[in-house]
Amino acid sequence: MRLPRVLGAAAIGPVVLASLVFATAGVQEHRVRPYLYANLYLPSGKLVEQTSLGYRELAADLVWFQAVQYFGGYAKNQHSLAYFNGLIDIVTDLDPHFQFPYVFGAVVMSQDMGDFPRGVEVLKKGMRANPEAWEFPFEIGFLYYITRGDADSAARYFHLASRMPGGGDRARRFAAFVYSRGGHAETSIRMWEELAASSEQPYMKEMARRYIEQIRRTGRIGKEENDG
């Protein structure tokens, strides 16, 4: 539950935000379309932690908000995703137990950026920080099937997730999807629909909608449509 942290932001957010702006306002330029963070310089999570005045989780929330805005600009074809990896690294370094940035970040990296290994790496980072969370092996299995069509690897991770508290029924259901007789595109759509229906995050629901539309139109998910 992150509501107390949001309430805390109302009281001390301006001070921490000022520190974060100081830490991330930089001179490194990249050729992206005009955007608020076009000249953003991304420091390490450790440096941001040092400038967060001890409010690591609040700082993570603020950087996460920045990452969501940044992805939103990309989705509107305003700029590239040049800084996305760095923003996700900072959020997960500041708050290793904030699970959704790992998942959202991994999906964007593997699907929109075409970097499947990096997406899996982010999820494995989440597994190391949250060894009891079934969501991470589940999402790795999801990426293996959606991105690579690798049913064996996907099933292995779904099986791992099904043996962890909370993951049983859903992980087994997705494993059944993997082994269904439908074509890869058909099964991918079913998996995205299931994920959208079960997710409480509007970002993931919207992402699933976009990918389903793209699969129906082209038969695959690619990054070329939104390259900026």
Short mmCIF file of C-alpha atoms in Angstrom, two decimals:
data_model
loop_
_atom_site.label_atom_id
_atom_site.label_comp_id
_atom_site.label_asym_id
_atom_site.label_seq_id
_atom_site.Cartn_x
_atom_site.Cartn_y
_atom_site.Cartn_z
CA MET A 1 0.00 0.00 0.00
CA ARG A 2 1.62 3.23 -1.19
CA LEU A 3 -1.04 5.73 -0.05
CA PRO A 4 0.85 6.79 3.13
CA ARG A 5 3.82 7.59 0.97
CA VAL A 6 1.67 9.74 -1.30
CA LEU A 7 0.33 11.58 1.73
CA GLY A 8 3.88 12.03 2.95
CA ALA A 9 4.80 13.55 -0.36
CA ALA A 10 2.30 16.34 0.22
CA ALA A 11 4.20 17.39 3.33
CA ILE A 12 7.85 16.89 2.39
CA GLY A 13 7.64 16.33 -1.35
CA PRO A 14 8.78 19.82 -2.38
CA VAL A 15 12.04 19.52 -0.45
CA VAL A 16 12.85 16.06 -1.76
CA LEU A 17 11.73 16.99 -5.26
CA ALA A 18 14.06 19.98 -5.23
CA SER A 19 16.90 17.65 -4.27
CA LEU A 20 15.99 15.25 -7.07
CA VAL A 21 15.78 18.04 -9.62
CA PHE A 22 19.25 19.14 -8.57
CA ALA A 23 20.52 15.58 -8.91
CA THR A 24 18.97 14.93 -12.30
CA ALA A 25 19.18 18.31 -14.02
CA GLY A 26 22.18 18.04 -16.28
CA VAL A 27 23.99 19.01 -19.39
CA GLN A 28 24.12 15.73 -21.30
CA GLU A 29 22.16 16.22 -24.52
CA HIS A 30 20.58 13.52 -26.65
CA ARG A 31 18.83 13.86 -29.97
CA VAL A 32 15.23 13.24 -29.00
CA ARG A 33 12.11 15.17 -29.77
CA PRO A 34 11.31 18.21 -27.60
CA TYR A 35 10.33 17.08 -24.12
CA LEU A 36 10.61 18.25 -20.55
CA TYR A 37 13.47 15.82 -19.87
CA ALA A 38 15.27 16.16 -23.19
CA ASN A 39 18.45 17.34 -21.45
CA LEU A 40 18.11 15.04 -18.47
CA TYR A 41 21.29 13.60 -16.97
CA LEU A 42 20.64 10.42 -15.02
CA PRO A 43 22.85 9.83 -11.99
CA SER A 44 23.16 6.54 -10.19
CA GLY A 45 20.55 5.41 -7.70
CA LYS A 46 23.15 5.90 -4.98
CA LEU A 47 23.57 9.57 -5.85
CA VAL A 48 19.81 10.12 -5.92
CA GLU A 49 19.59 8.38 -2.55
CA GLN A 50 22.15 10.79 -1.14
CA THR A 51 20.12 13.77 -2.35
CA SER A 52 16.78 12.37 -1.16
CA LEU A 53 17.39 13.47 2.45
CA GLY A 54 16.75 9.95 3.71
CA TYR A 55 13.34 9.58 2.06
CA ARG A 56 14.28 6.71 -0.25
CA GLU A 57 10.77 5.37 -0.83
CA LEU A 58 9.34 8.81 -1.45
CA ALA A 59 12.18 9.54 -3.84
CA ALA A 60 11.40 6.27 -5.63
CA ASP A 61 7.76 7.32 -5.98
CA LEU A 62 8.74 10.66 -7.46
CA VAL A 63 11.19 9.15 -9.93
CA TRP A 64 8.60 6.51 -10.83
CA PHE A 65 6.10 9.26 -11.62
CA GLN A 66 8.76 10.80 -13.84
CA ALA A 67 9.32 7.46 -15.59
CA VAL A 68 5.59 7.04 -16.27
CA GLN A 69 5.42 10.54 -17.74
CA TYR A 70 8.48 9.80 -19.84
CA PHE A 71 6.93 6.63 -21.25
CA GLY A 72 3.73 8.55 -21.92
CA GLY A 73 5.67 11.00 -24.06
CA TYR A 74 7.18 8.12 -26.00
CA ALA A 75 3.75 6.55 -26.53
CA LYS A 76 2.66 9.86 -28.09
CA ASN A 77 5.69 9.80 -30.44
CA GLN A 78 7.25 12.82 -28.72
CA HIS A 79 10.68 11.29 -28.11
CA SER A 80 12.66 8.06 -27.83
CA LEU A 81 13.21 5.89 -24.75
CA ALA A 82 16.84 6.93 -24.31
CA TYR A 83 16.48 7.48 -20.54
CA PHE A 84 13.93 4.80 -19.68
CA ASN A 85 16.40 2.13 -18.52
CA GLY A 86 18.13 4.61 -16.25
CA LEU A 87 14.88 5.76 -14.65
CA ILE A 88 13.85 2.17 -13.90
CA ASP A 89 17.30 1.45 -12.44
CA ILE A 90 17.00 4.44 -10.11
CA VAL A 91 13.49 3.52 -8.93
CA THR A 92 14.40 -0.11 -8.21
CA ASP A 93 17.67 0.84 -6.52
CA LEU A 94 15.87 3.29 -4.23
CA ASP A 95 13.02 0.92 -3.38
CA PRO A 96 13.85 -2.71 -4.24
CA HIS A 97 10.47 -3.89 -2.91
CA PHE A 98 8.35 -1.67 -5.17
CA GLN A 99 7.40 -4.45 -7.58
CA PHE A 100 5.49 -2.82 -10.42
CA PRO A 101 8.39 -0.77 -11.89
CA TYR A 102 10.32 -4.01 -12.47
CA VAL A 103 7.39 -5.52 -14.37
CA PHE A 104 6.42 -2.44 -16.36
CA GLY A 105 10.05 -1.68 -17.12
CA ALA A 106 10.76 -5.21 -18.32
CA VAL A 107 7.78 -5.22 -20.66
CA VAL A 108 8.75 -1.87 -22.18
CA MET A 109 12.38 -2.93 -22.58
CA SER A 110 11.55 -6.23 -24.25
CA GLN A 111 8.65 -5.07 -26.40
CA ASP A 112 9.09 -1.39 -27.23
CA MET A 113 12.87 -1.27 -27.06
CA GLY A 114 13.49 -4.72 -28.49
CA ASP A 115 15.88 -5.63 -25.66
CA PHE A 116 14.60 -8.95 -24.35
CA PRO A 117 17.76 -9.83 -22.33
CA ARG A 118 17.58 -6.50 -20.51
CA GLY A 119 13.91 -7.06 -19.70
CA VAL A 120 14.65 -10.48 -18.20
CA GLU A 121 17.61 -9.02 -16.30
CA VAL A 122 15.35 -6.43 -14.64
CA LEU A 123 12.88 -9.12 -13.56
CA LYS A 124 15.68 -11.28 -12.16
CA LYS A 125 16.84 -8.24 -10.20
CA GLY A 126 13.32 -8.13 -8.76
CA MET A 127 13.50 -11.86 -7.93
CA ARG A 128 16.72 -11.35 -6.00
CA ALA A 129 15.24 -8.47 -4.00
CA ASN A 130 11.88 -10.19 -3.47
CA PRO A 131 12.53 -13.95 -3.36
CA GLU A 132 9.03 -14.78 -2.11
CA ALA A 133 7.19 -12.88 -4.86
CA TRP A 134 5.69 -15.22 -7.46
CA GLU A 135 5.10 -12.35 -9.87
CA PHE A 136 8.72 -12.19 -11.04
CA PRO A 137 9.13 -15.76 -12.36
CA PHE A 138 5.62 -15.46 -13.75
CA GLU A 139 6.50 -12.32 -15.71
CA ILE A 140 9.74 -13.88 -16.97
CA GLY A 141 7.71 -16.80 -18.31
CA PHE A 142 5.29 -14.33 -19.88
CA LEU A 143 8.12 -12.52 -21.68
CA TYR A 144 9.70 -15.76 -22.88
CA TYR A 145 6.49 -16.76 -24.59
CA ILE A 146 5.30 -13.37 -25.86
CA THR A 147 8.70 -12.19 -27.09
CA ARG A 148 10.51 -15.38 -28.04
CA GLY A 149 7.76 -17.94 -28.49
CA ASP A 150 9.85 -20.15 -26.20
CA ALA A 151 7.22 -22.42 -24.68
CA ASP A 152 9.69 -24.59 -22.77
CA SER A 153 11.34 -21.68 -20.95
CA ALA A 154 7.98 -20.01 -20.36
CA ALA A 155 6.49 -23.17 -18.87
CA ARG A 156 9.52 -23.61 -16.61
CA TYR A 157 9.07 -20.15 -15.10
CA PHE A 158 5.28 -20.48 -14.88
CA HIS A 159 5.80 -23.76 -13.02
CA LEU A 160 8.21 -22.04 -10.63
CA ALA A 161 5.65 -19.28 -10.02
CA SER A 162 2.88 -21.84 -9.43
CA ARG A 163 4.85 -23.35 -6.55
CA MET A 164 5.11 -20.01 -4.74
CA PRO A 165 2.46 -18.54 -2.39
CA GLY A 166 -0.25 -16.76 -4.35
CA GLY A 167 0.80 -17.82 -7.82
CA GLY A 168 -0.77 -21.25 -8.19
CA ASP A 169 -3.99 -20.95 -10.20
CA ARG A 170 -3.01 -18.04 -12.39
CA ALA A 171 0.43 -19.41 -13.26
CA ARG A 172 -1.04 -22.81 -14.09
CA ARG A 173 -3.64 -21.14 -16.29
CA PHE A 174 -0.96 -19.31 -18.26
CA ALA A 175 1.03 -22.51 -18.60
CA ALA A 176 -2.07 -24.04 -20.17
CA PHE A 177 -2.23 -21.10 -22.59
CA VAL A 178 1.34 -21.76 -23.65
CA TYR A 179 0.53 -25.33 -24.52
CA SER A 180 -2.77 -24.55 -26.23
CA ARG A 181 -3.14 -25.48 -29.89
CA GLY A 182 -3.81 -21.96 -31.13
CA GLY A 183 -1.27 -20.11 -33.23
CA HIS A 184 1.33 -17.98 -31.51
CA ALA A 185 -0.47 -14.70 -32.28
CA GLU A 186 -3.80 -16.07 -31.05
CA THR A 187 -2.29 -17.35 -27.81
CA SER A 188 -0.39 -14.10 -27.28
CA ILE A 189 -3.62 -12.13 -27.55
CA ARG A 190 -5.27 -14.41 -25.00
CA MET A 191 -2.37 -13.94 -22.60
CA TRP A 192 -2.41 -10.14 -22.97
CA GLU A 193 -6.20 -10.12 -22.44
CA GLU A 194 -5.82 -12.20 -19.29
CA LEU A 195 -3.08 -9.93 -17.98
CA ALA A 196 -5.14 -6.79 -18.70
CA ALA A 197 -8.18 -8.25 -16.94
CA SER A 198 -6.22 -9.20 -13.83
CA SER A 199 -4.02 -6.10 -13.53
CA GLU A 200 -5.02 -3.20 -11.30
CA GLN A 201 -2.54 -0.86 -13.01
CA PRO A 202 -3.96 1.42 -15.74
CA TYR A 203 -0.54 1.60 -17.40
CA MET A 204 -0.48 -2.16 -17.91
CA LYS A 205 -4.08 -2.26 -19.13
CA GLU A 206 -3.33 0.42 -21.71
CA MET A 207 -0.11 -1.31 -22.74
CA ALA A 208 -1.96 -4.61 -23.21
CA ARG A 209 -4.59 -2.87 -25.33
CA ARG A 210 -1.91 -1.36 -27.57
CA TYR A 211 -0.10 -4.67 -28.01
CA ILE A 212 -3.31 -6.58 -28.75
CA GLU A 213 -4.19 -4.05 -31.45
CA GLN A 214 -0.70 -4.33 -32.91
CA ILE A 215 -0.75 -8.14 -32.96
CA ARG A 216 -4.14 -8.13 -34.67
CA ARG A 217 -2.90 -5.67 -37.25
CA THR A 218 0.57 -7.07 -37.98
CA GLY A 219 0.73 -10.49 -36.35
CA ARG A 220 3.60 -9.44 -34.06
CA ILE A 221 4.78 -6.85 -31.55
CA GLY A 222 7.50 -4.54 -32.74
CA LYS A 223 9.10 -1.27 -31.76
CA GLU A 224 9.12 0.38 -35.15
CA GLU A 225 5.77 2.14 -34.79
CA ASN A 226 6.80 4.34 -31.89
CA ASP A 227 10.47 4.91 -32.60
CA GLY A 228 11.22 8.56 -32.05
#
